[in-house]
XYZ file of N, CA and C in Angstrom:
378
model
N 38.635 90.174 214.770
C 38.073 91.294 215.460
C 37.830 92.470 214.520
N 38.807 92.767 213.634
C 38.679 93.835 212.675
C 37.609 93.572 211.668
N 37.401 92.309 211.328
C 36.380 91.948 210.366
C 34.969 92.176 210.968
N 34.831 91.835 212.220
C 33.567 92.019 212.905
C 33.183 93.502 213.015
N 34.170 94.333 213.273
C 33.922 95.788 213.340
C 33.568 96.349 211.965
N 34.189 95.823 210.941
C 33.873 96.248 209.575
C 32.455 95.846 209.198
N 32.043 94.666 209.600
C 30.661 94.203 209.361
C 29.634 95.075 210.079
N 29.957 95.385 211.333
C 29.084 96.232 212.121
C 28.953 97.624 211.532
N 30.050 98.187 211.085
C 30.026 99.484 210.422
C 29.207 99.446 209.146
N 29.340 98.366 208.387
C 28.594 98.205 207.152
C 27.092 98.161 207.444
N 26.690 97.408 208.464
C 25.272 97.298 208.833
C 24.753 98.639 209.341
N 25.553 99.398 210.075
C 25.132 100.679 210.589
C 24.957 101.688 209.395
N 25.852 101.611 208.428
C 25.681 102.472 207.218
C 24.422 102.099 206.419
N 24.128 100.816 206.359
C 22.964 100.356 205.622
C 21.685 100.859 206.331
N 21.653 100.824 207.661
C 20.525 101.340 208.412
C 20.373 102.812 208.177
N 21.500 103.531 208.215
C 21.467 104.971 207.958
C 20.973 105.273 206.590
N 21.427 104.520 205.606
C 20.951 104.730 204.199
C 19.455 104.466 204.120
N 19.004 103.394 204.769
C 17.593 103.062 204.701
C 16.707 104.127 205.388
N 17.234 104.806 206.385
C 16.484 105.927 207.012
C 16.253 107.014 205.973
N 17.296 107.342 205.207
C 17.153 108.347 204.168
C 16.247 107.894 203.056
N 16.197 106.591 202.782
C 15.265 106.042 201.787
C 13.833 106.252 202.308
N 13.611 106.019 203.607
C 12.273 106.244 204.172
C 11.889 107.708 204.076
N 12.836 108.596 204.280
C 12.556 110.050 204.167
C 12.092 110.359 202.747
N 12.813 109.834 201.765
C 12.435 110.048 200.358
C 11.102 109.424 200.046
N 10.855 108.232 200.559
C 9.569 107.540 200.299
C 8.421 108.291 200.914
N 8.624 108.907 202.066
C 7.547 109.669 202.712
C 7.158 110.920 201.898
N 8.055 111.377 201.031
C 7.763 112.530 200.182
C 7.228 112.109 198.789
N 7.362 110.849 198.485
C 6.979 110.366 197.096
C 5.485 110.361 196.953
N 4.956 110.853 195.827
C 3.489 110.918 195.647
C 2.809 109.548 195.536
N 3.527 108.518 195.131
C 2.881 107.203 194.971
C 3.009 106.341 196.201
N 3.585 106.856 197.277
C 3.648 106.075 198.524
C 2.305 106.206 199.183
N 1.686 105.088 199.592
C 0.398 105.152 200.305
C 0.473 105.989 201.575
N -0.614 106.650 201.908
C -0.670 107.554 203.070
C -0.264 106.860 204.342
N -0.763 105.676 204.619
C -0.403 104.939 205.839
C 1.093 104.667 205.914
N 1.681 104.304 204.760
C 3.115 103.986 204.715
C 3.902 105.296 204.926
N 3.401 106.422 204.394
C 4.091 107.697 204.638
C 4.089 108.003 206.142
N 2.979 107.781 206.769
C 2.810 108.065 208.219
C 3.755 107.153 209.021
N 3.774 105.869 208.711
C 4.673 104.932 209.411
C 6.122 105.289 209.163
N 6.421 105.694 207.964
C 7.784 106.100 207.621
C 8.242 107.278 208.454
N 7.346 108.278 208.564
C 7.694 109.485 209.369
C 7.899 109.094 210.831
N 7.099 108.205 211.347
C 7.205 107.779 212.753
C 8.576 107.073 212.974
N 8.942 106.190 212.084
C 10.205 105.444 212.208
C 11.373 106.432 212.128
N 11.327 107.328 211.172
C 12.441 108.282 211.014
C 12.526 109.198 212.235
N 11.385 109.686 212.728
C 11.381 110.577 213.880
C 11.938 109.846 215.079
N 11.562 108.584 215.285
C 12.059 107.825 216.424
C 13.589 107.566 216.287
N 13.985 107.298 215.052
C 15.467 107.047 214.853
C 16.288 108.289 215.139
N 15.795 109.479 214.845
C 16.541 110.701 215.068
C 16.265 111.315 216.452
N 15.263 110.802 217.122
C 14.839 111.393 218.387
C 15.844 111.079 219.548
N 16.069 112.063 220.361
C 16.944 111.816 221.537
C 16.168 111.079 222.647
N 14.851 110.978 222.529
C 14.031 110.329 223.542
C 13.775 108.893 223.114
N 14.016 107.915 223.970
C 13.783 106.514 223.666
C 12.636 105.964 224.529
N 12.046 104.883 224.086
C 11.026 104.204 224.883
C 11.671 103.680 226.179
N 12.825 103.094 226.019
C 13.588 102.566 227.190
C 14.832 103.439 227.287
N 15.003 104.227 228.380
C 16.168 105.086 228.472
C 17.482 104.305 228.387
N 18.477 104.913 227.757
C 19.766 104.250 227.512
C 20.547 103.965 228.786
N 20.249 104.658 229.866
C 21.012 104.443 231.114
C 20.627 103.128 231.813
N 19.547 102.484 231.377
C 19.164 101.202 231.941
C 20.050 100.130 231.282
N 20.867 99.403 232.084
C 21.793 98.450 231.528
C 21.120 97.431 230.581
N 21.705 97.156 229.489
C 21.302 96.223 228.439
C 19.989 96.582 227.807
N 18.899 96.731 228.561
C 17.589 97.056 228.014
C 17.561 98.433 227.351
N 18.407 99.323 227.837
C 18.426 100.667 227.333
C 18.779 100.753 225.826
N 19.627 99.859 225.412
C 20.008 99.889 223.999
C 19.232 98.928 223.121
N 18.329 98.162 223.764
C 17.537 97.182 223.046
C 16.646 97.842 221.983
N 16.046 98.978 222.337
C 15.161 99.612 221.356
C 15.997 100.159 220.177
N 17.195 100.611 220.396
C 18.054 101.096 219.319
C 18.498 99.941 218.434
N 18.766 98.789 219.047
C 19.276 97.650 218.315
C 18.151 96.874 217.603
N 16.969 96.846 218.233
C 15.916 96.015 217.668
C 14.765 96.843 217.018
N 14.234 97.804 217.777
C 13.022 98.533 217.292
C 13.255 99.316 216.017
N 14.331 100.039 215.969
C 14.606 100.863 214.762
C 14.782 100.023 213.530
N 15.685 99.003 213.579
C 15.828 98.169 212.389
C 14.538 97.417 211.994
N 13.811 96.931 212.998
C 12.543 96.263 212.664
C 11.538 97.195 212.072
N 11.478 98.444 212.581
C 10.569 99.411 211.978
C 10.964 99.754 210.538
N 12.256 99.876 210.315
C 12.717 100.166 208.969
C 12.368 99.045 208.016
N 12.628 97.793 208.455
C 12.329 96.635 207.623
C 10.844 96.541 207.290
N 9.982 96.776 208.305
C 8.546 96.738 208.094
C 8.083 97.745 207.063
N 8.529 98.997 207.268
C 8.065 100.065 206.347
C 8.631 99.841 204.941
N 9.862 99.388 204.824
C 10.441 99.130 203.478
C 9.620 98.070 202.757
N 9.112 97.076 203.468
C 8.335 96.024 202.832
C 6.973 96.561 202.338
N 6.493 97.632 202.972
C 5.197 98.182 202.622
C 5.237 99.168 201.470
N 6.425 99.668 201.152
C 6.589 100.612 200.035
C 6.561 99.861 198.720
N 5.793 100.355 197.733
C 5.765 99.681 196.429
C 7.199 99.581 195.869
N 7.476 98.425 195.200
C 8.825 98.133 194.737
C 9.428 99.227 193.818
N 8.628 99.720 192.889
C 9.144 100.733 191.969
C 9.462 102.037 192.696
N 8.603 102.393 193.653
C 8.851 103.616 194.452
C 10.086 103.427 195.295
N 10.249 102.266 195.887
C 11.409 101.968 196.705
C 12.696 102.074 195.910
N 12.688 101.556 194.703
C 13.893 101.609 193.861
C 14.207 103.058 193.450
N 13.171 103.850 193.142
C 13.385 105.283 192.831
C 14.019 105.972 193.991
N 13.504 105.693 195.195
C 14.002 106.363 196.405
C 15.473 105.959 196.708
N 15.741 104.663 196.539
C 17.123 104.190 196.727
C 18.093 104.885 195.773
N 17.667 104.969 194.518
C 18.502 105.636 193.490
C 18.740 107.088 193.823
N 17.677 107.762 194.304
C 17.817 109.187 194.652
C 18.743 109.396 195.822
N 18.630 108.522 196.845
C 19.525 108.624 198.000
C 20.998 108.396 197.597
N 21.220 107.380 196.779
C 22.587 107.114 196.317
C 23.138 108.279 195.532
N 22.265 108.900 194.681
C 22.704 110.015 193.857
C 23.038 111.266 194.702
N 22.194 111.531 195.671
C 22.400 112.718 196.486
C 23.450 112.573 197.533
N 23.797 111.301 197.847
C 24.864 111.006 198.799
C 24.613 111.711 200.121
N 23.355 111.618 200.603
C 22.971 112.262 201.870
C 23.586 111.575 203.055
N 24.110 110.411 202.874
C 24.610 109.610 204.005
C 25.878 110.221 204.629
N 26.616 110.967 203.852
C 27.924 111.425 204.333
C 27.894 112.729 205.129
N 26.726 113.311 205.336
C 26.681 114.497 206.177
C 25.524 114.422 207.167
N 25.661 115.178 208.209
C 24.641 115.183 209.246
C 23.593 116.234 208.926
N 22.381 115.890 209.124
C 21.279 116.808 208.843
C 20.878 117.499 210.147
N 21.519 118.624 210.389
C 21.293 119.382 211.616
C 19.875 119.992 211.631
N 19.367 120.349 210.477
C 18.034 120.921 210.421
C 16.996 119.951 210.896
N 17.029 118.708 210.397
C 16.072 117.697 210.800
C 16.208 117.409 212.283
N 17.437 117.281 212.774
C 17.659 117.016 214.175
C 17.086 118.127 215.081
N 17.315 119.349 214.656
C 16.781 120.501 215.402
C 15.256 120.494 215.425
N 14.636 120.218 214.320
C 13.208 120.175 214.219
C 12.634 119.097 215.113
N 13.227 117.927 215.128
C 12.792 116.824 215.969
C 12.951 117.145 217.453
N 14.069 117.757 217.821
C 14.271 118.138 219.198
C 13.237 119.170 219.620
N 12.994 120.185 218.778
C 11.978 121.159 219.059
C 10.600 120.540 219.206
N 10.290 119.591 218.373
C 9.019 118.901 218.458
C 8.870 118.206 219.791
N 9.912 117.512 220.232
C 9.878 116.841 221.541
C 9.721 117.851 222.699
N 10.386 119.005 222.571
C 10.302 120.047 223.600
C 8.835 120.551 223.700
N 8.213 120.766 222.542
C 6.818 121.231 222.517
C 5.890 120.185 223.143
N 6.081 118.925 222.782
C 5.241 117.851 223.349
C 5.462 117.739 224.832
N 6.695 117.764 225.304
C 6.957 117.716 226.757
C 6.363 118.908 227.466
N 6.475 120.129 226.912
C 5.882 121.326 227.488
C 4.380 121.155 227.600
N 3.766 120.636 226.552
C 2.317 120.457 226.534
C 1.931 119.467 227.637
N 2.655 118.353 227.767
C 2.338 117.356 228.787
C 2.480 117.952 230.174
N 3.583 118.701 230.415
C 3.780 119.311 231.726
C 2.670 120.305 232.045
N 2.258 121.141 231.094
C 1.201 122.067 231.343
C -0.127 121.397 231.638
N -0.379 120.214 231.054
C -1.582 119.456 231.387
C -1.590 118.999 232.847
N -0.440 118.555 233.335
C -0.335 118.045 234.713
C -0.338 119.195 235.728
N 0.152 120.341 235.353
C 0.240 121.436 236.317
C -1.166 122.051 236.599
N -2.035 122.063 235.592
C -3.338 122.661 235.763
C -4.203 121.877 236.662
């Protein structure tokens, strides 16, 4: 049981590290524009409090967190040029961004969702 939990924690940390790699890749000048865009979408969805399938729906609610985010990360990582990917991995390991929470990014993403929801509500009210 303890070994399974350790494996799960290790995989969760790897996903977290890869999200920061995507952030670095989205800022890298040699990353193709489409890959930058996809990277930003995956990162925004990973940090977003809004899910495609709400978490309160039994089993299905966590499916997007368990499947969509890791699949999106894997897809975008495969699209990043190898040398750029290695540079970004090295930078993330050096900066050790994994050990702290980025409240600024979280706040920006929440504010972005609030603006989008406000915009949608105002469209329906008119």
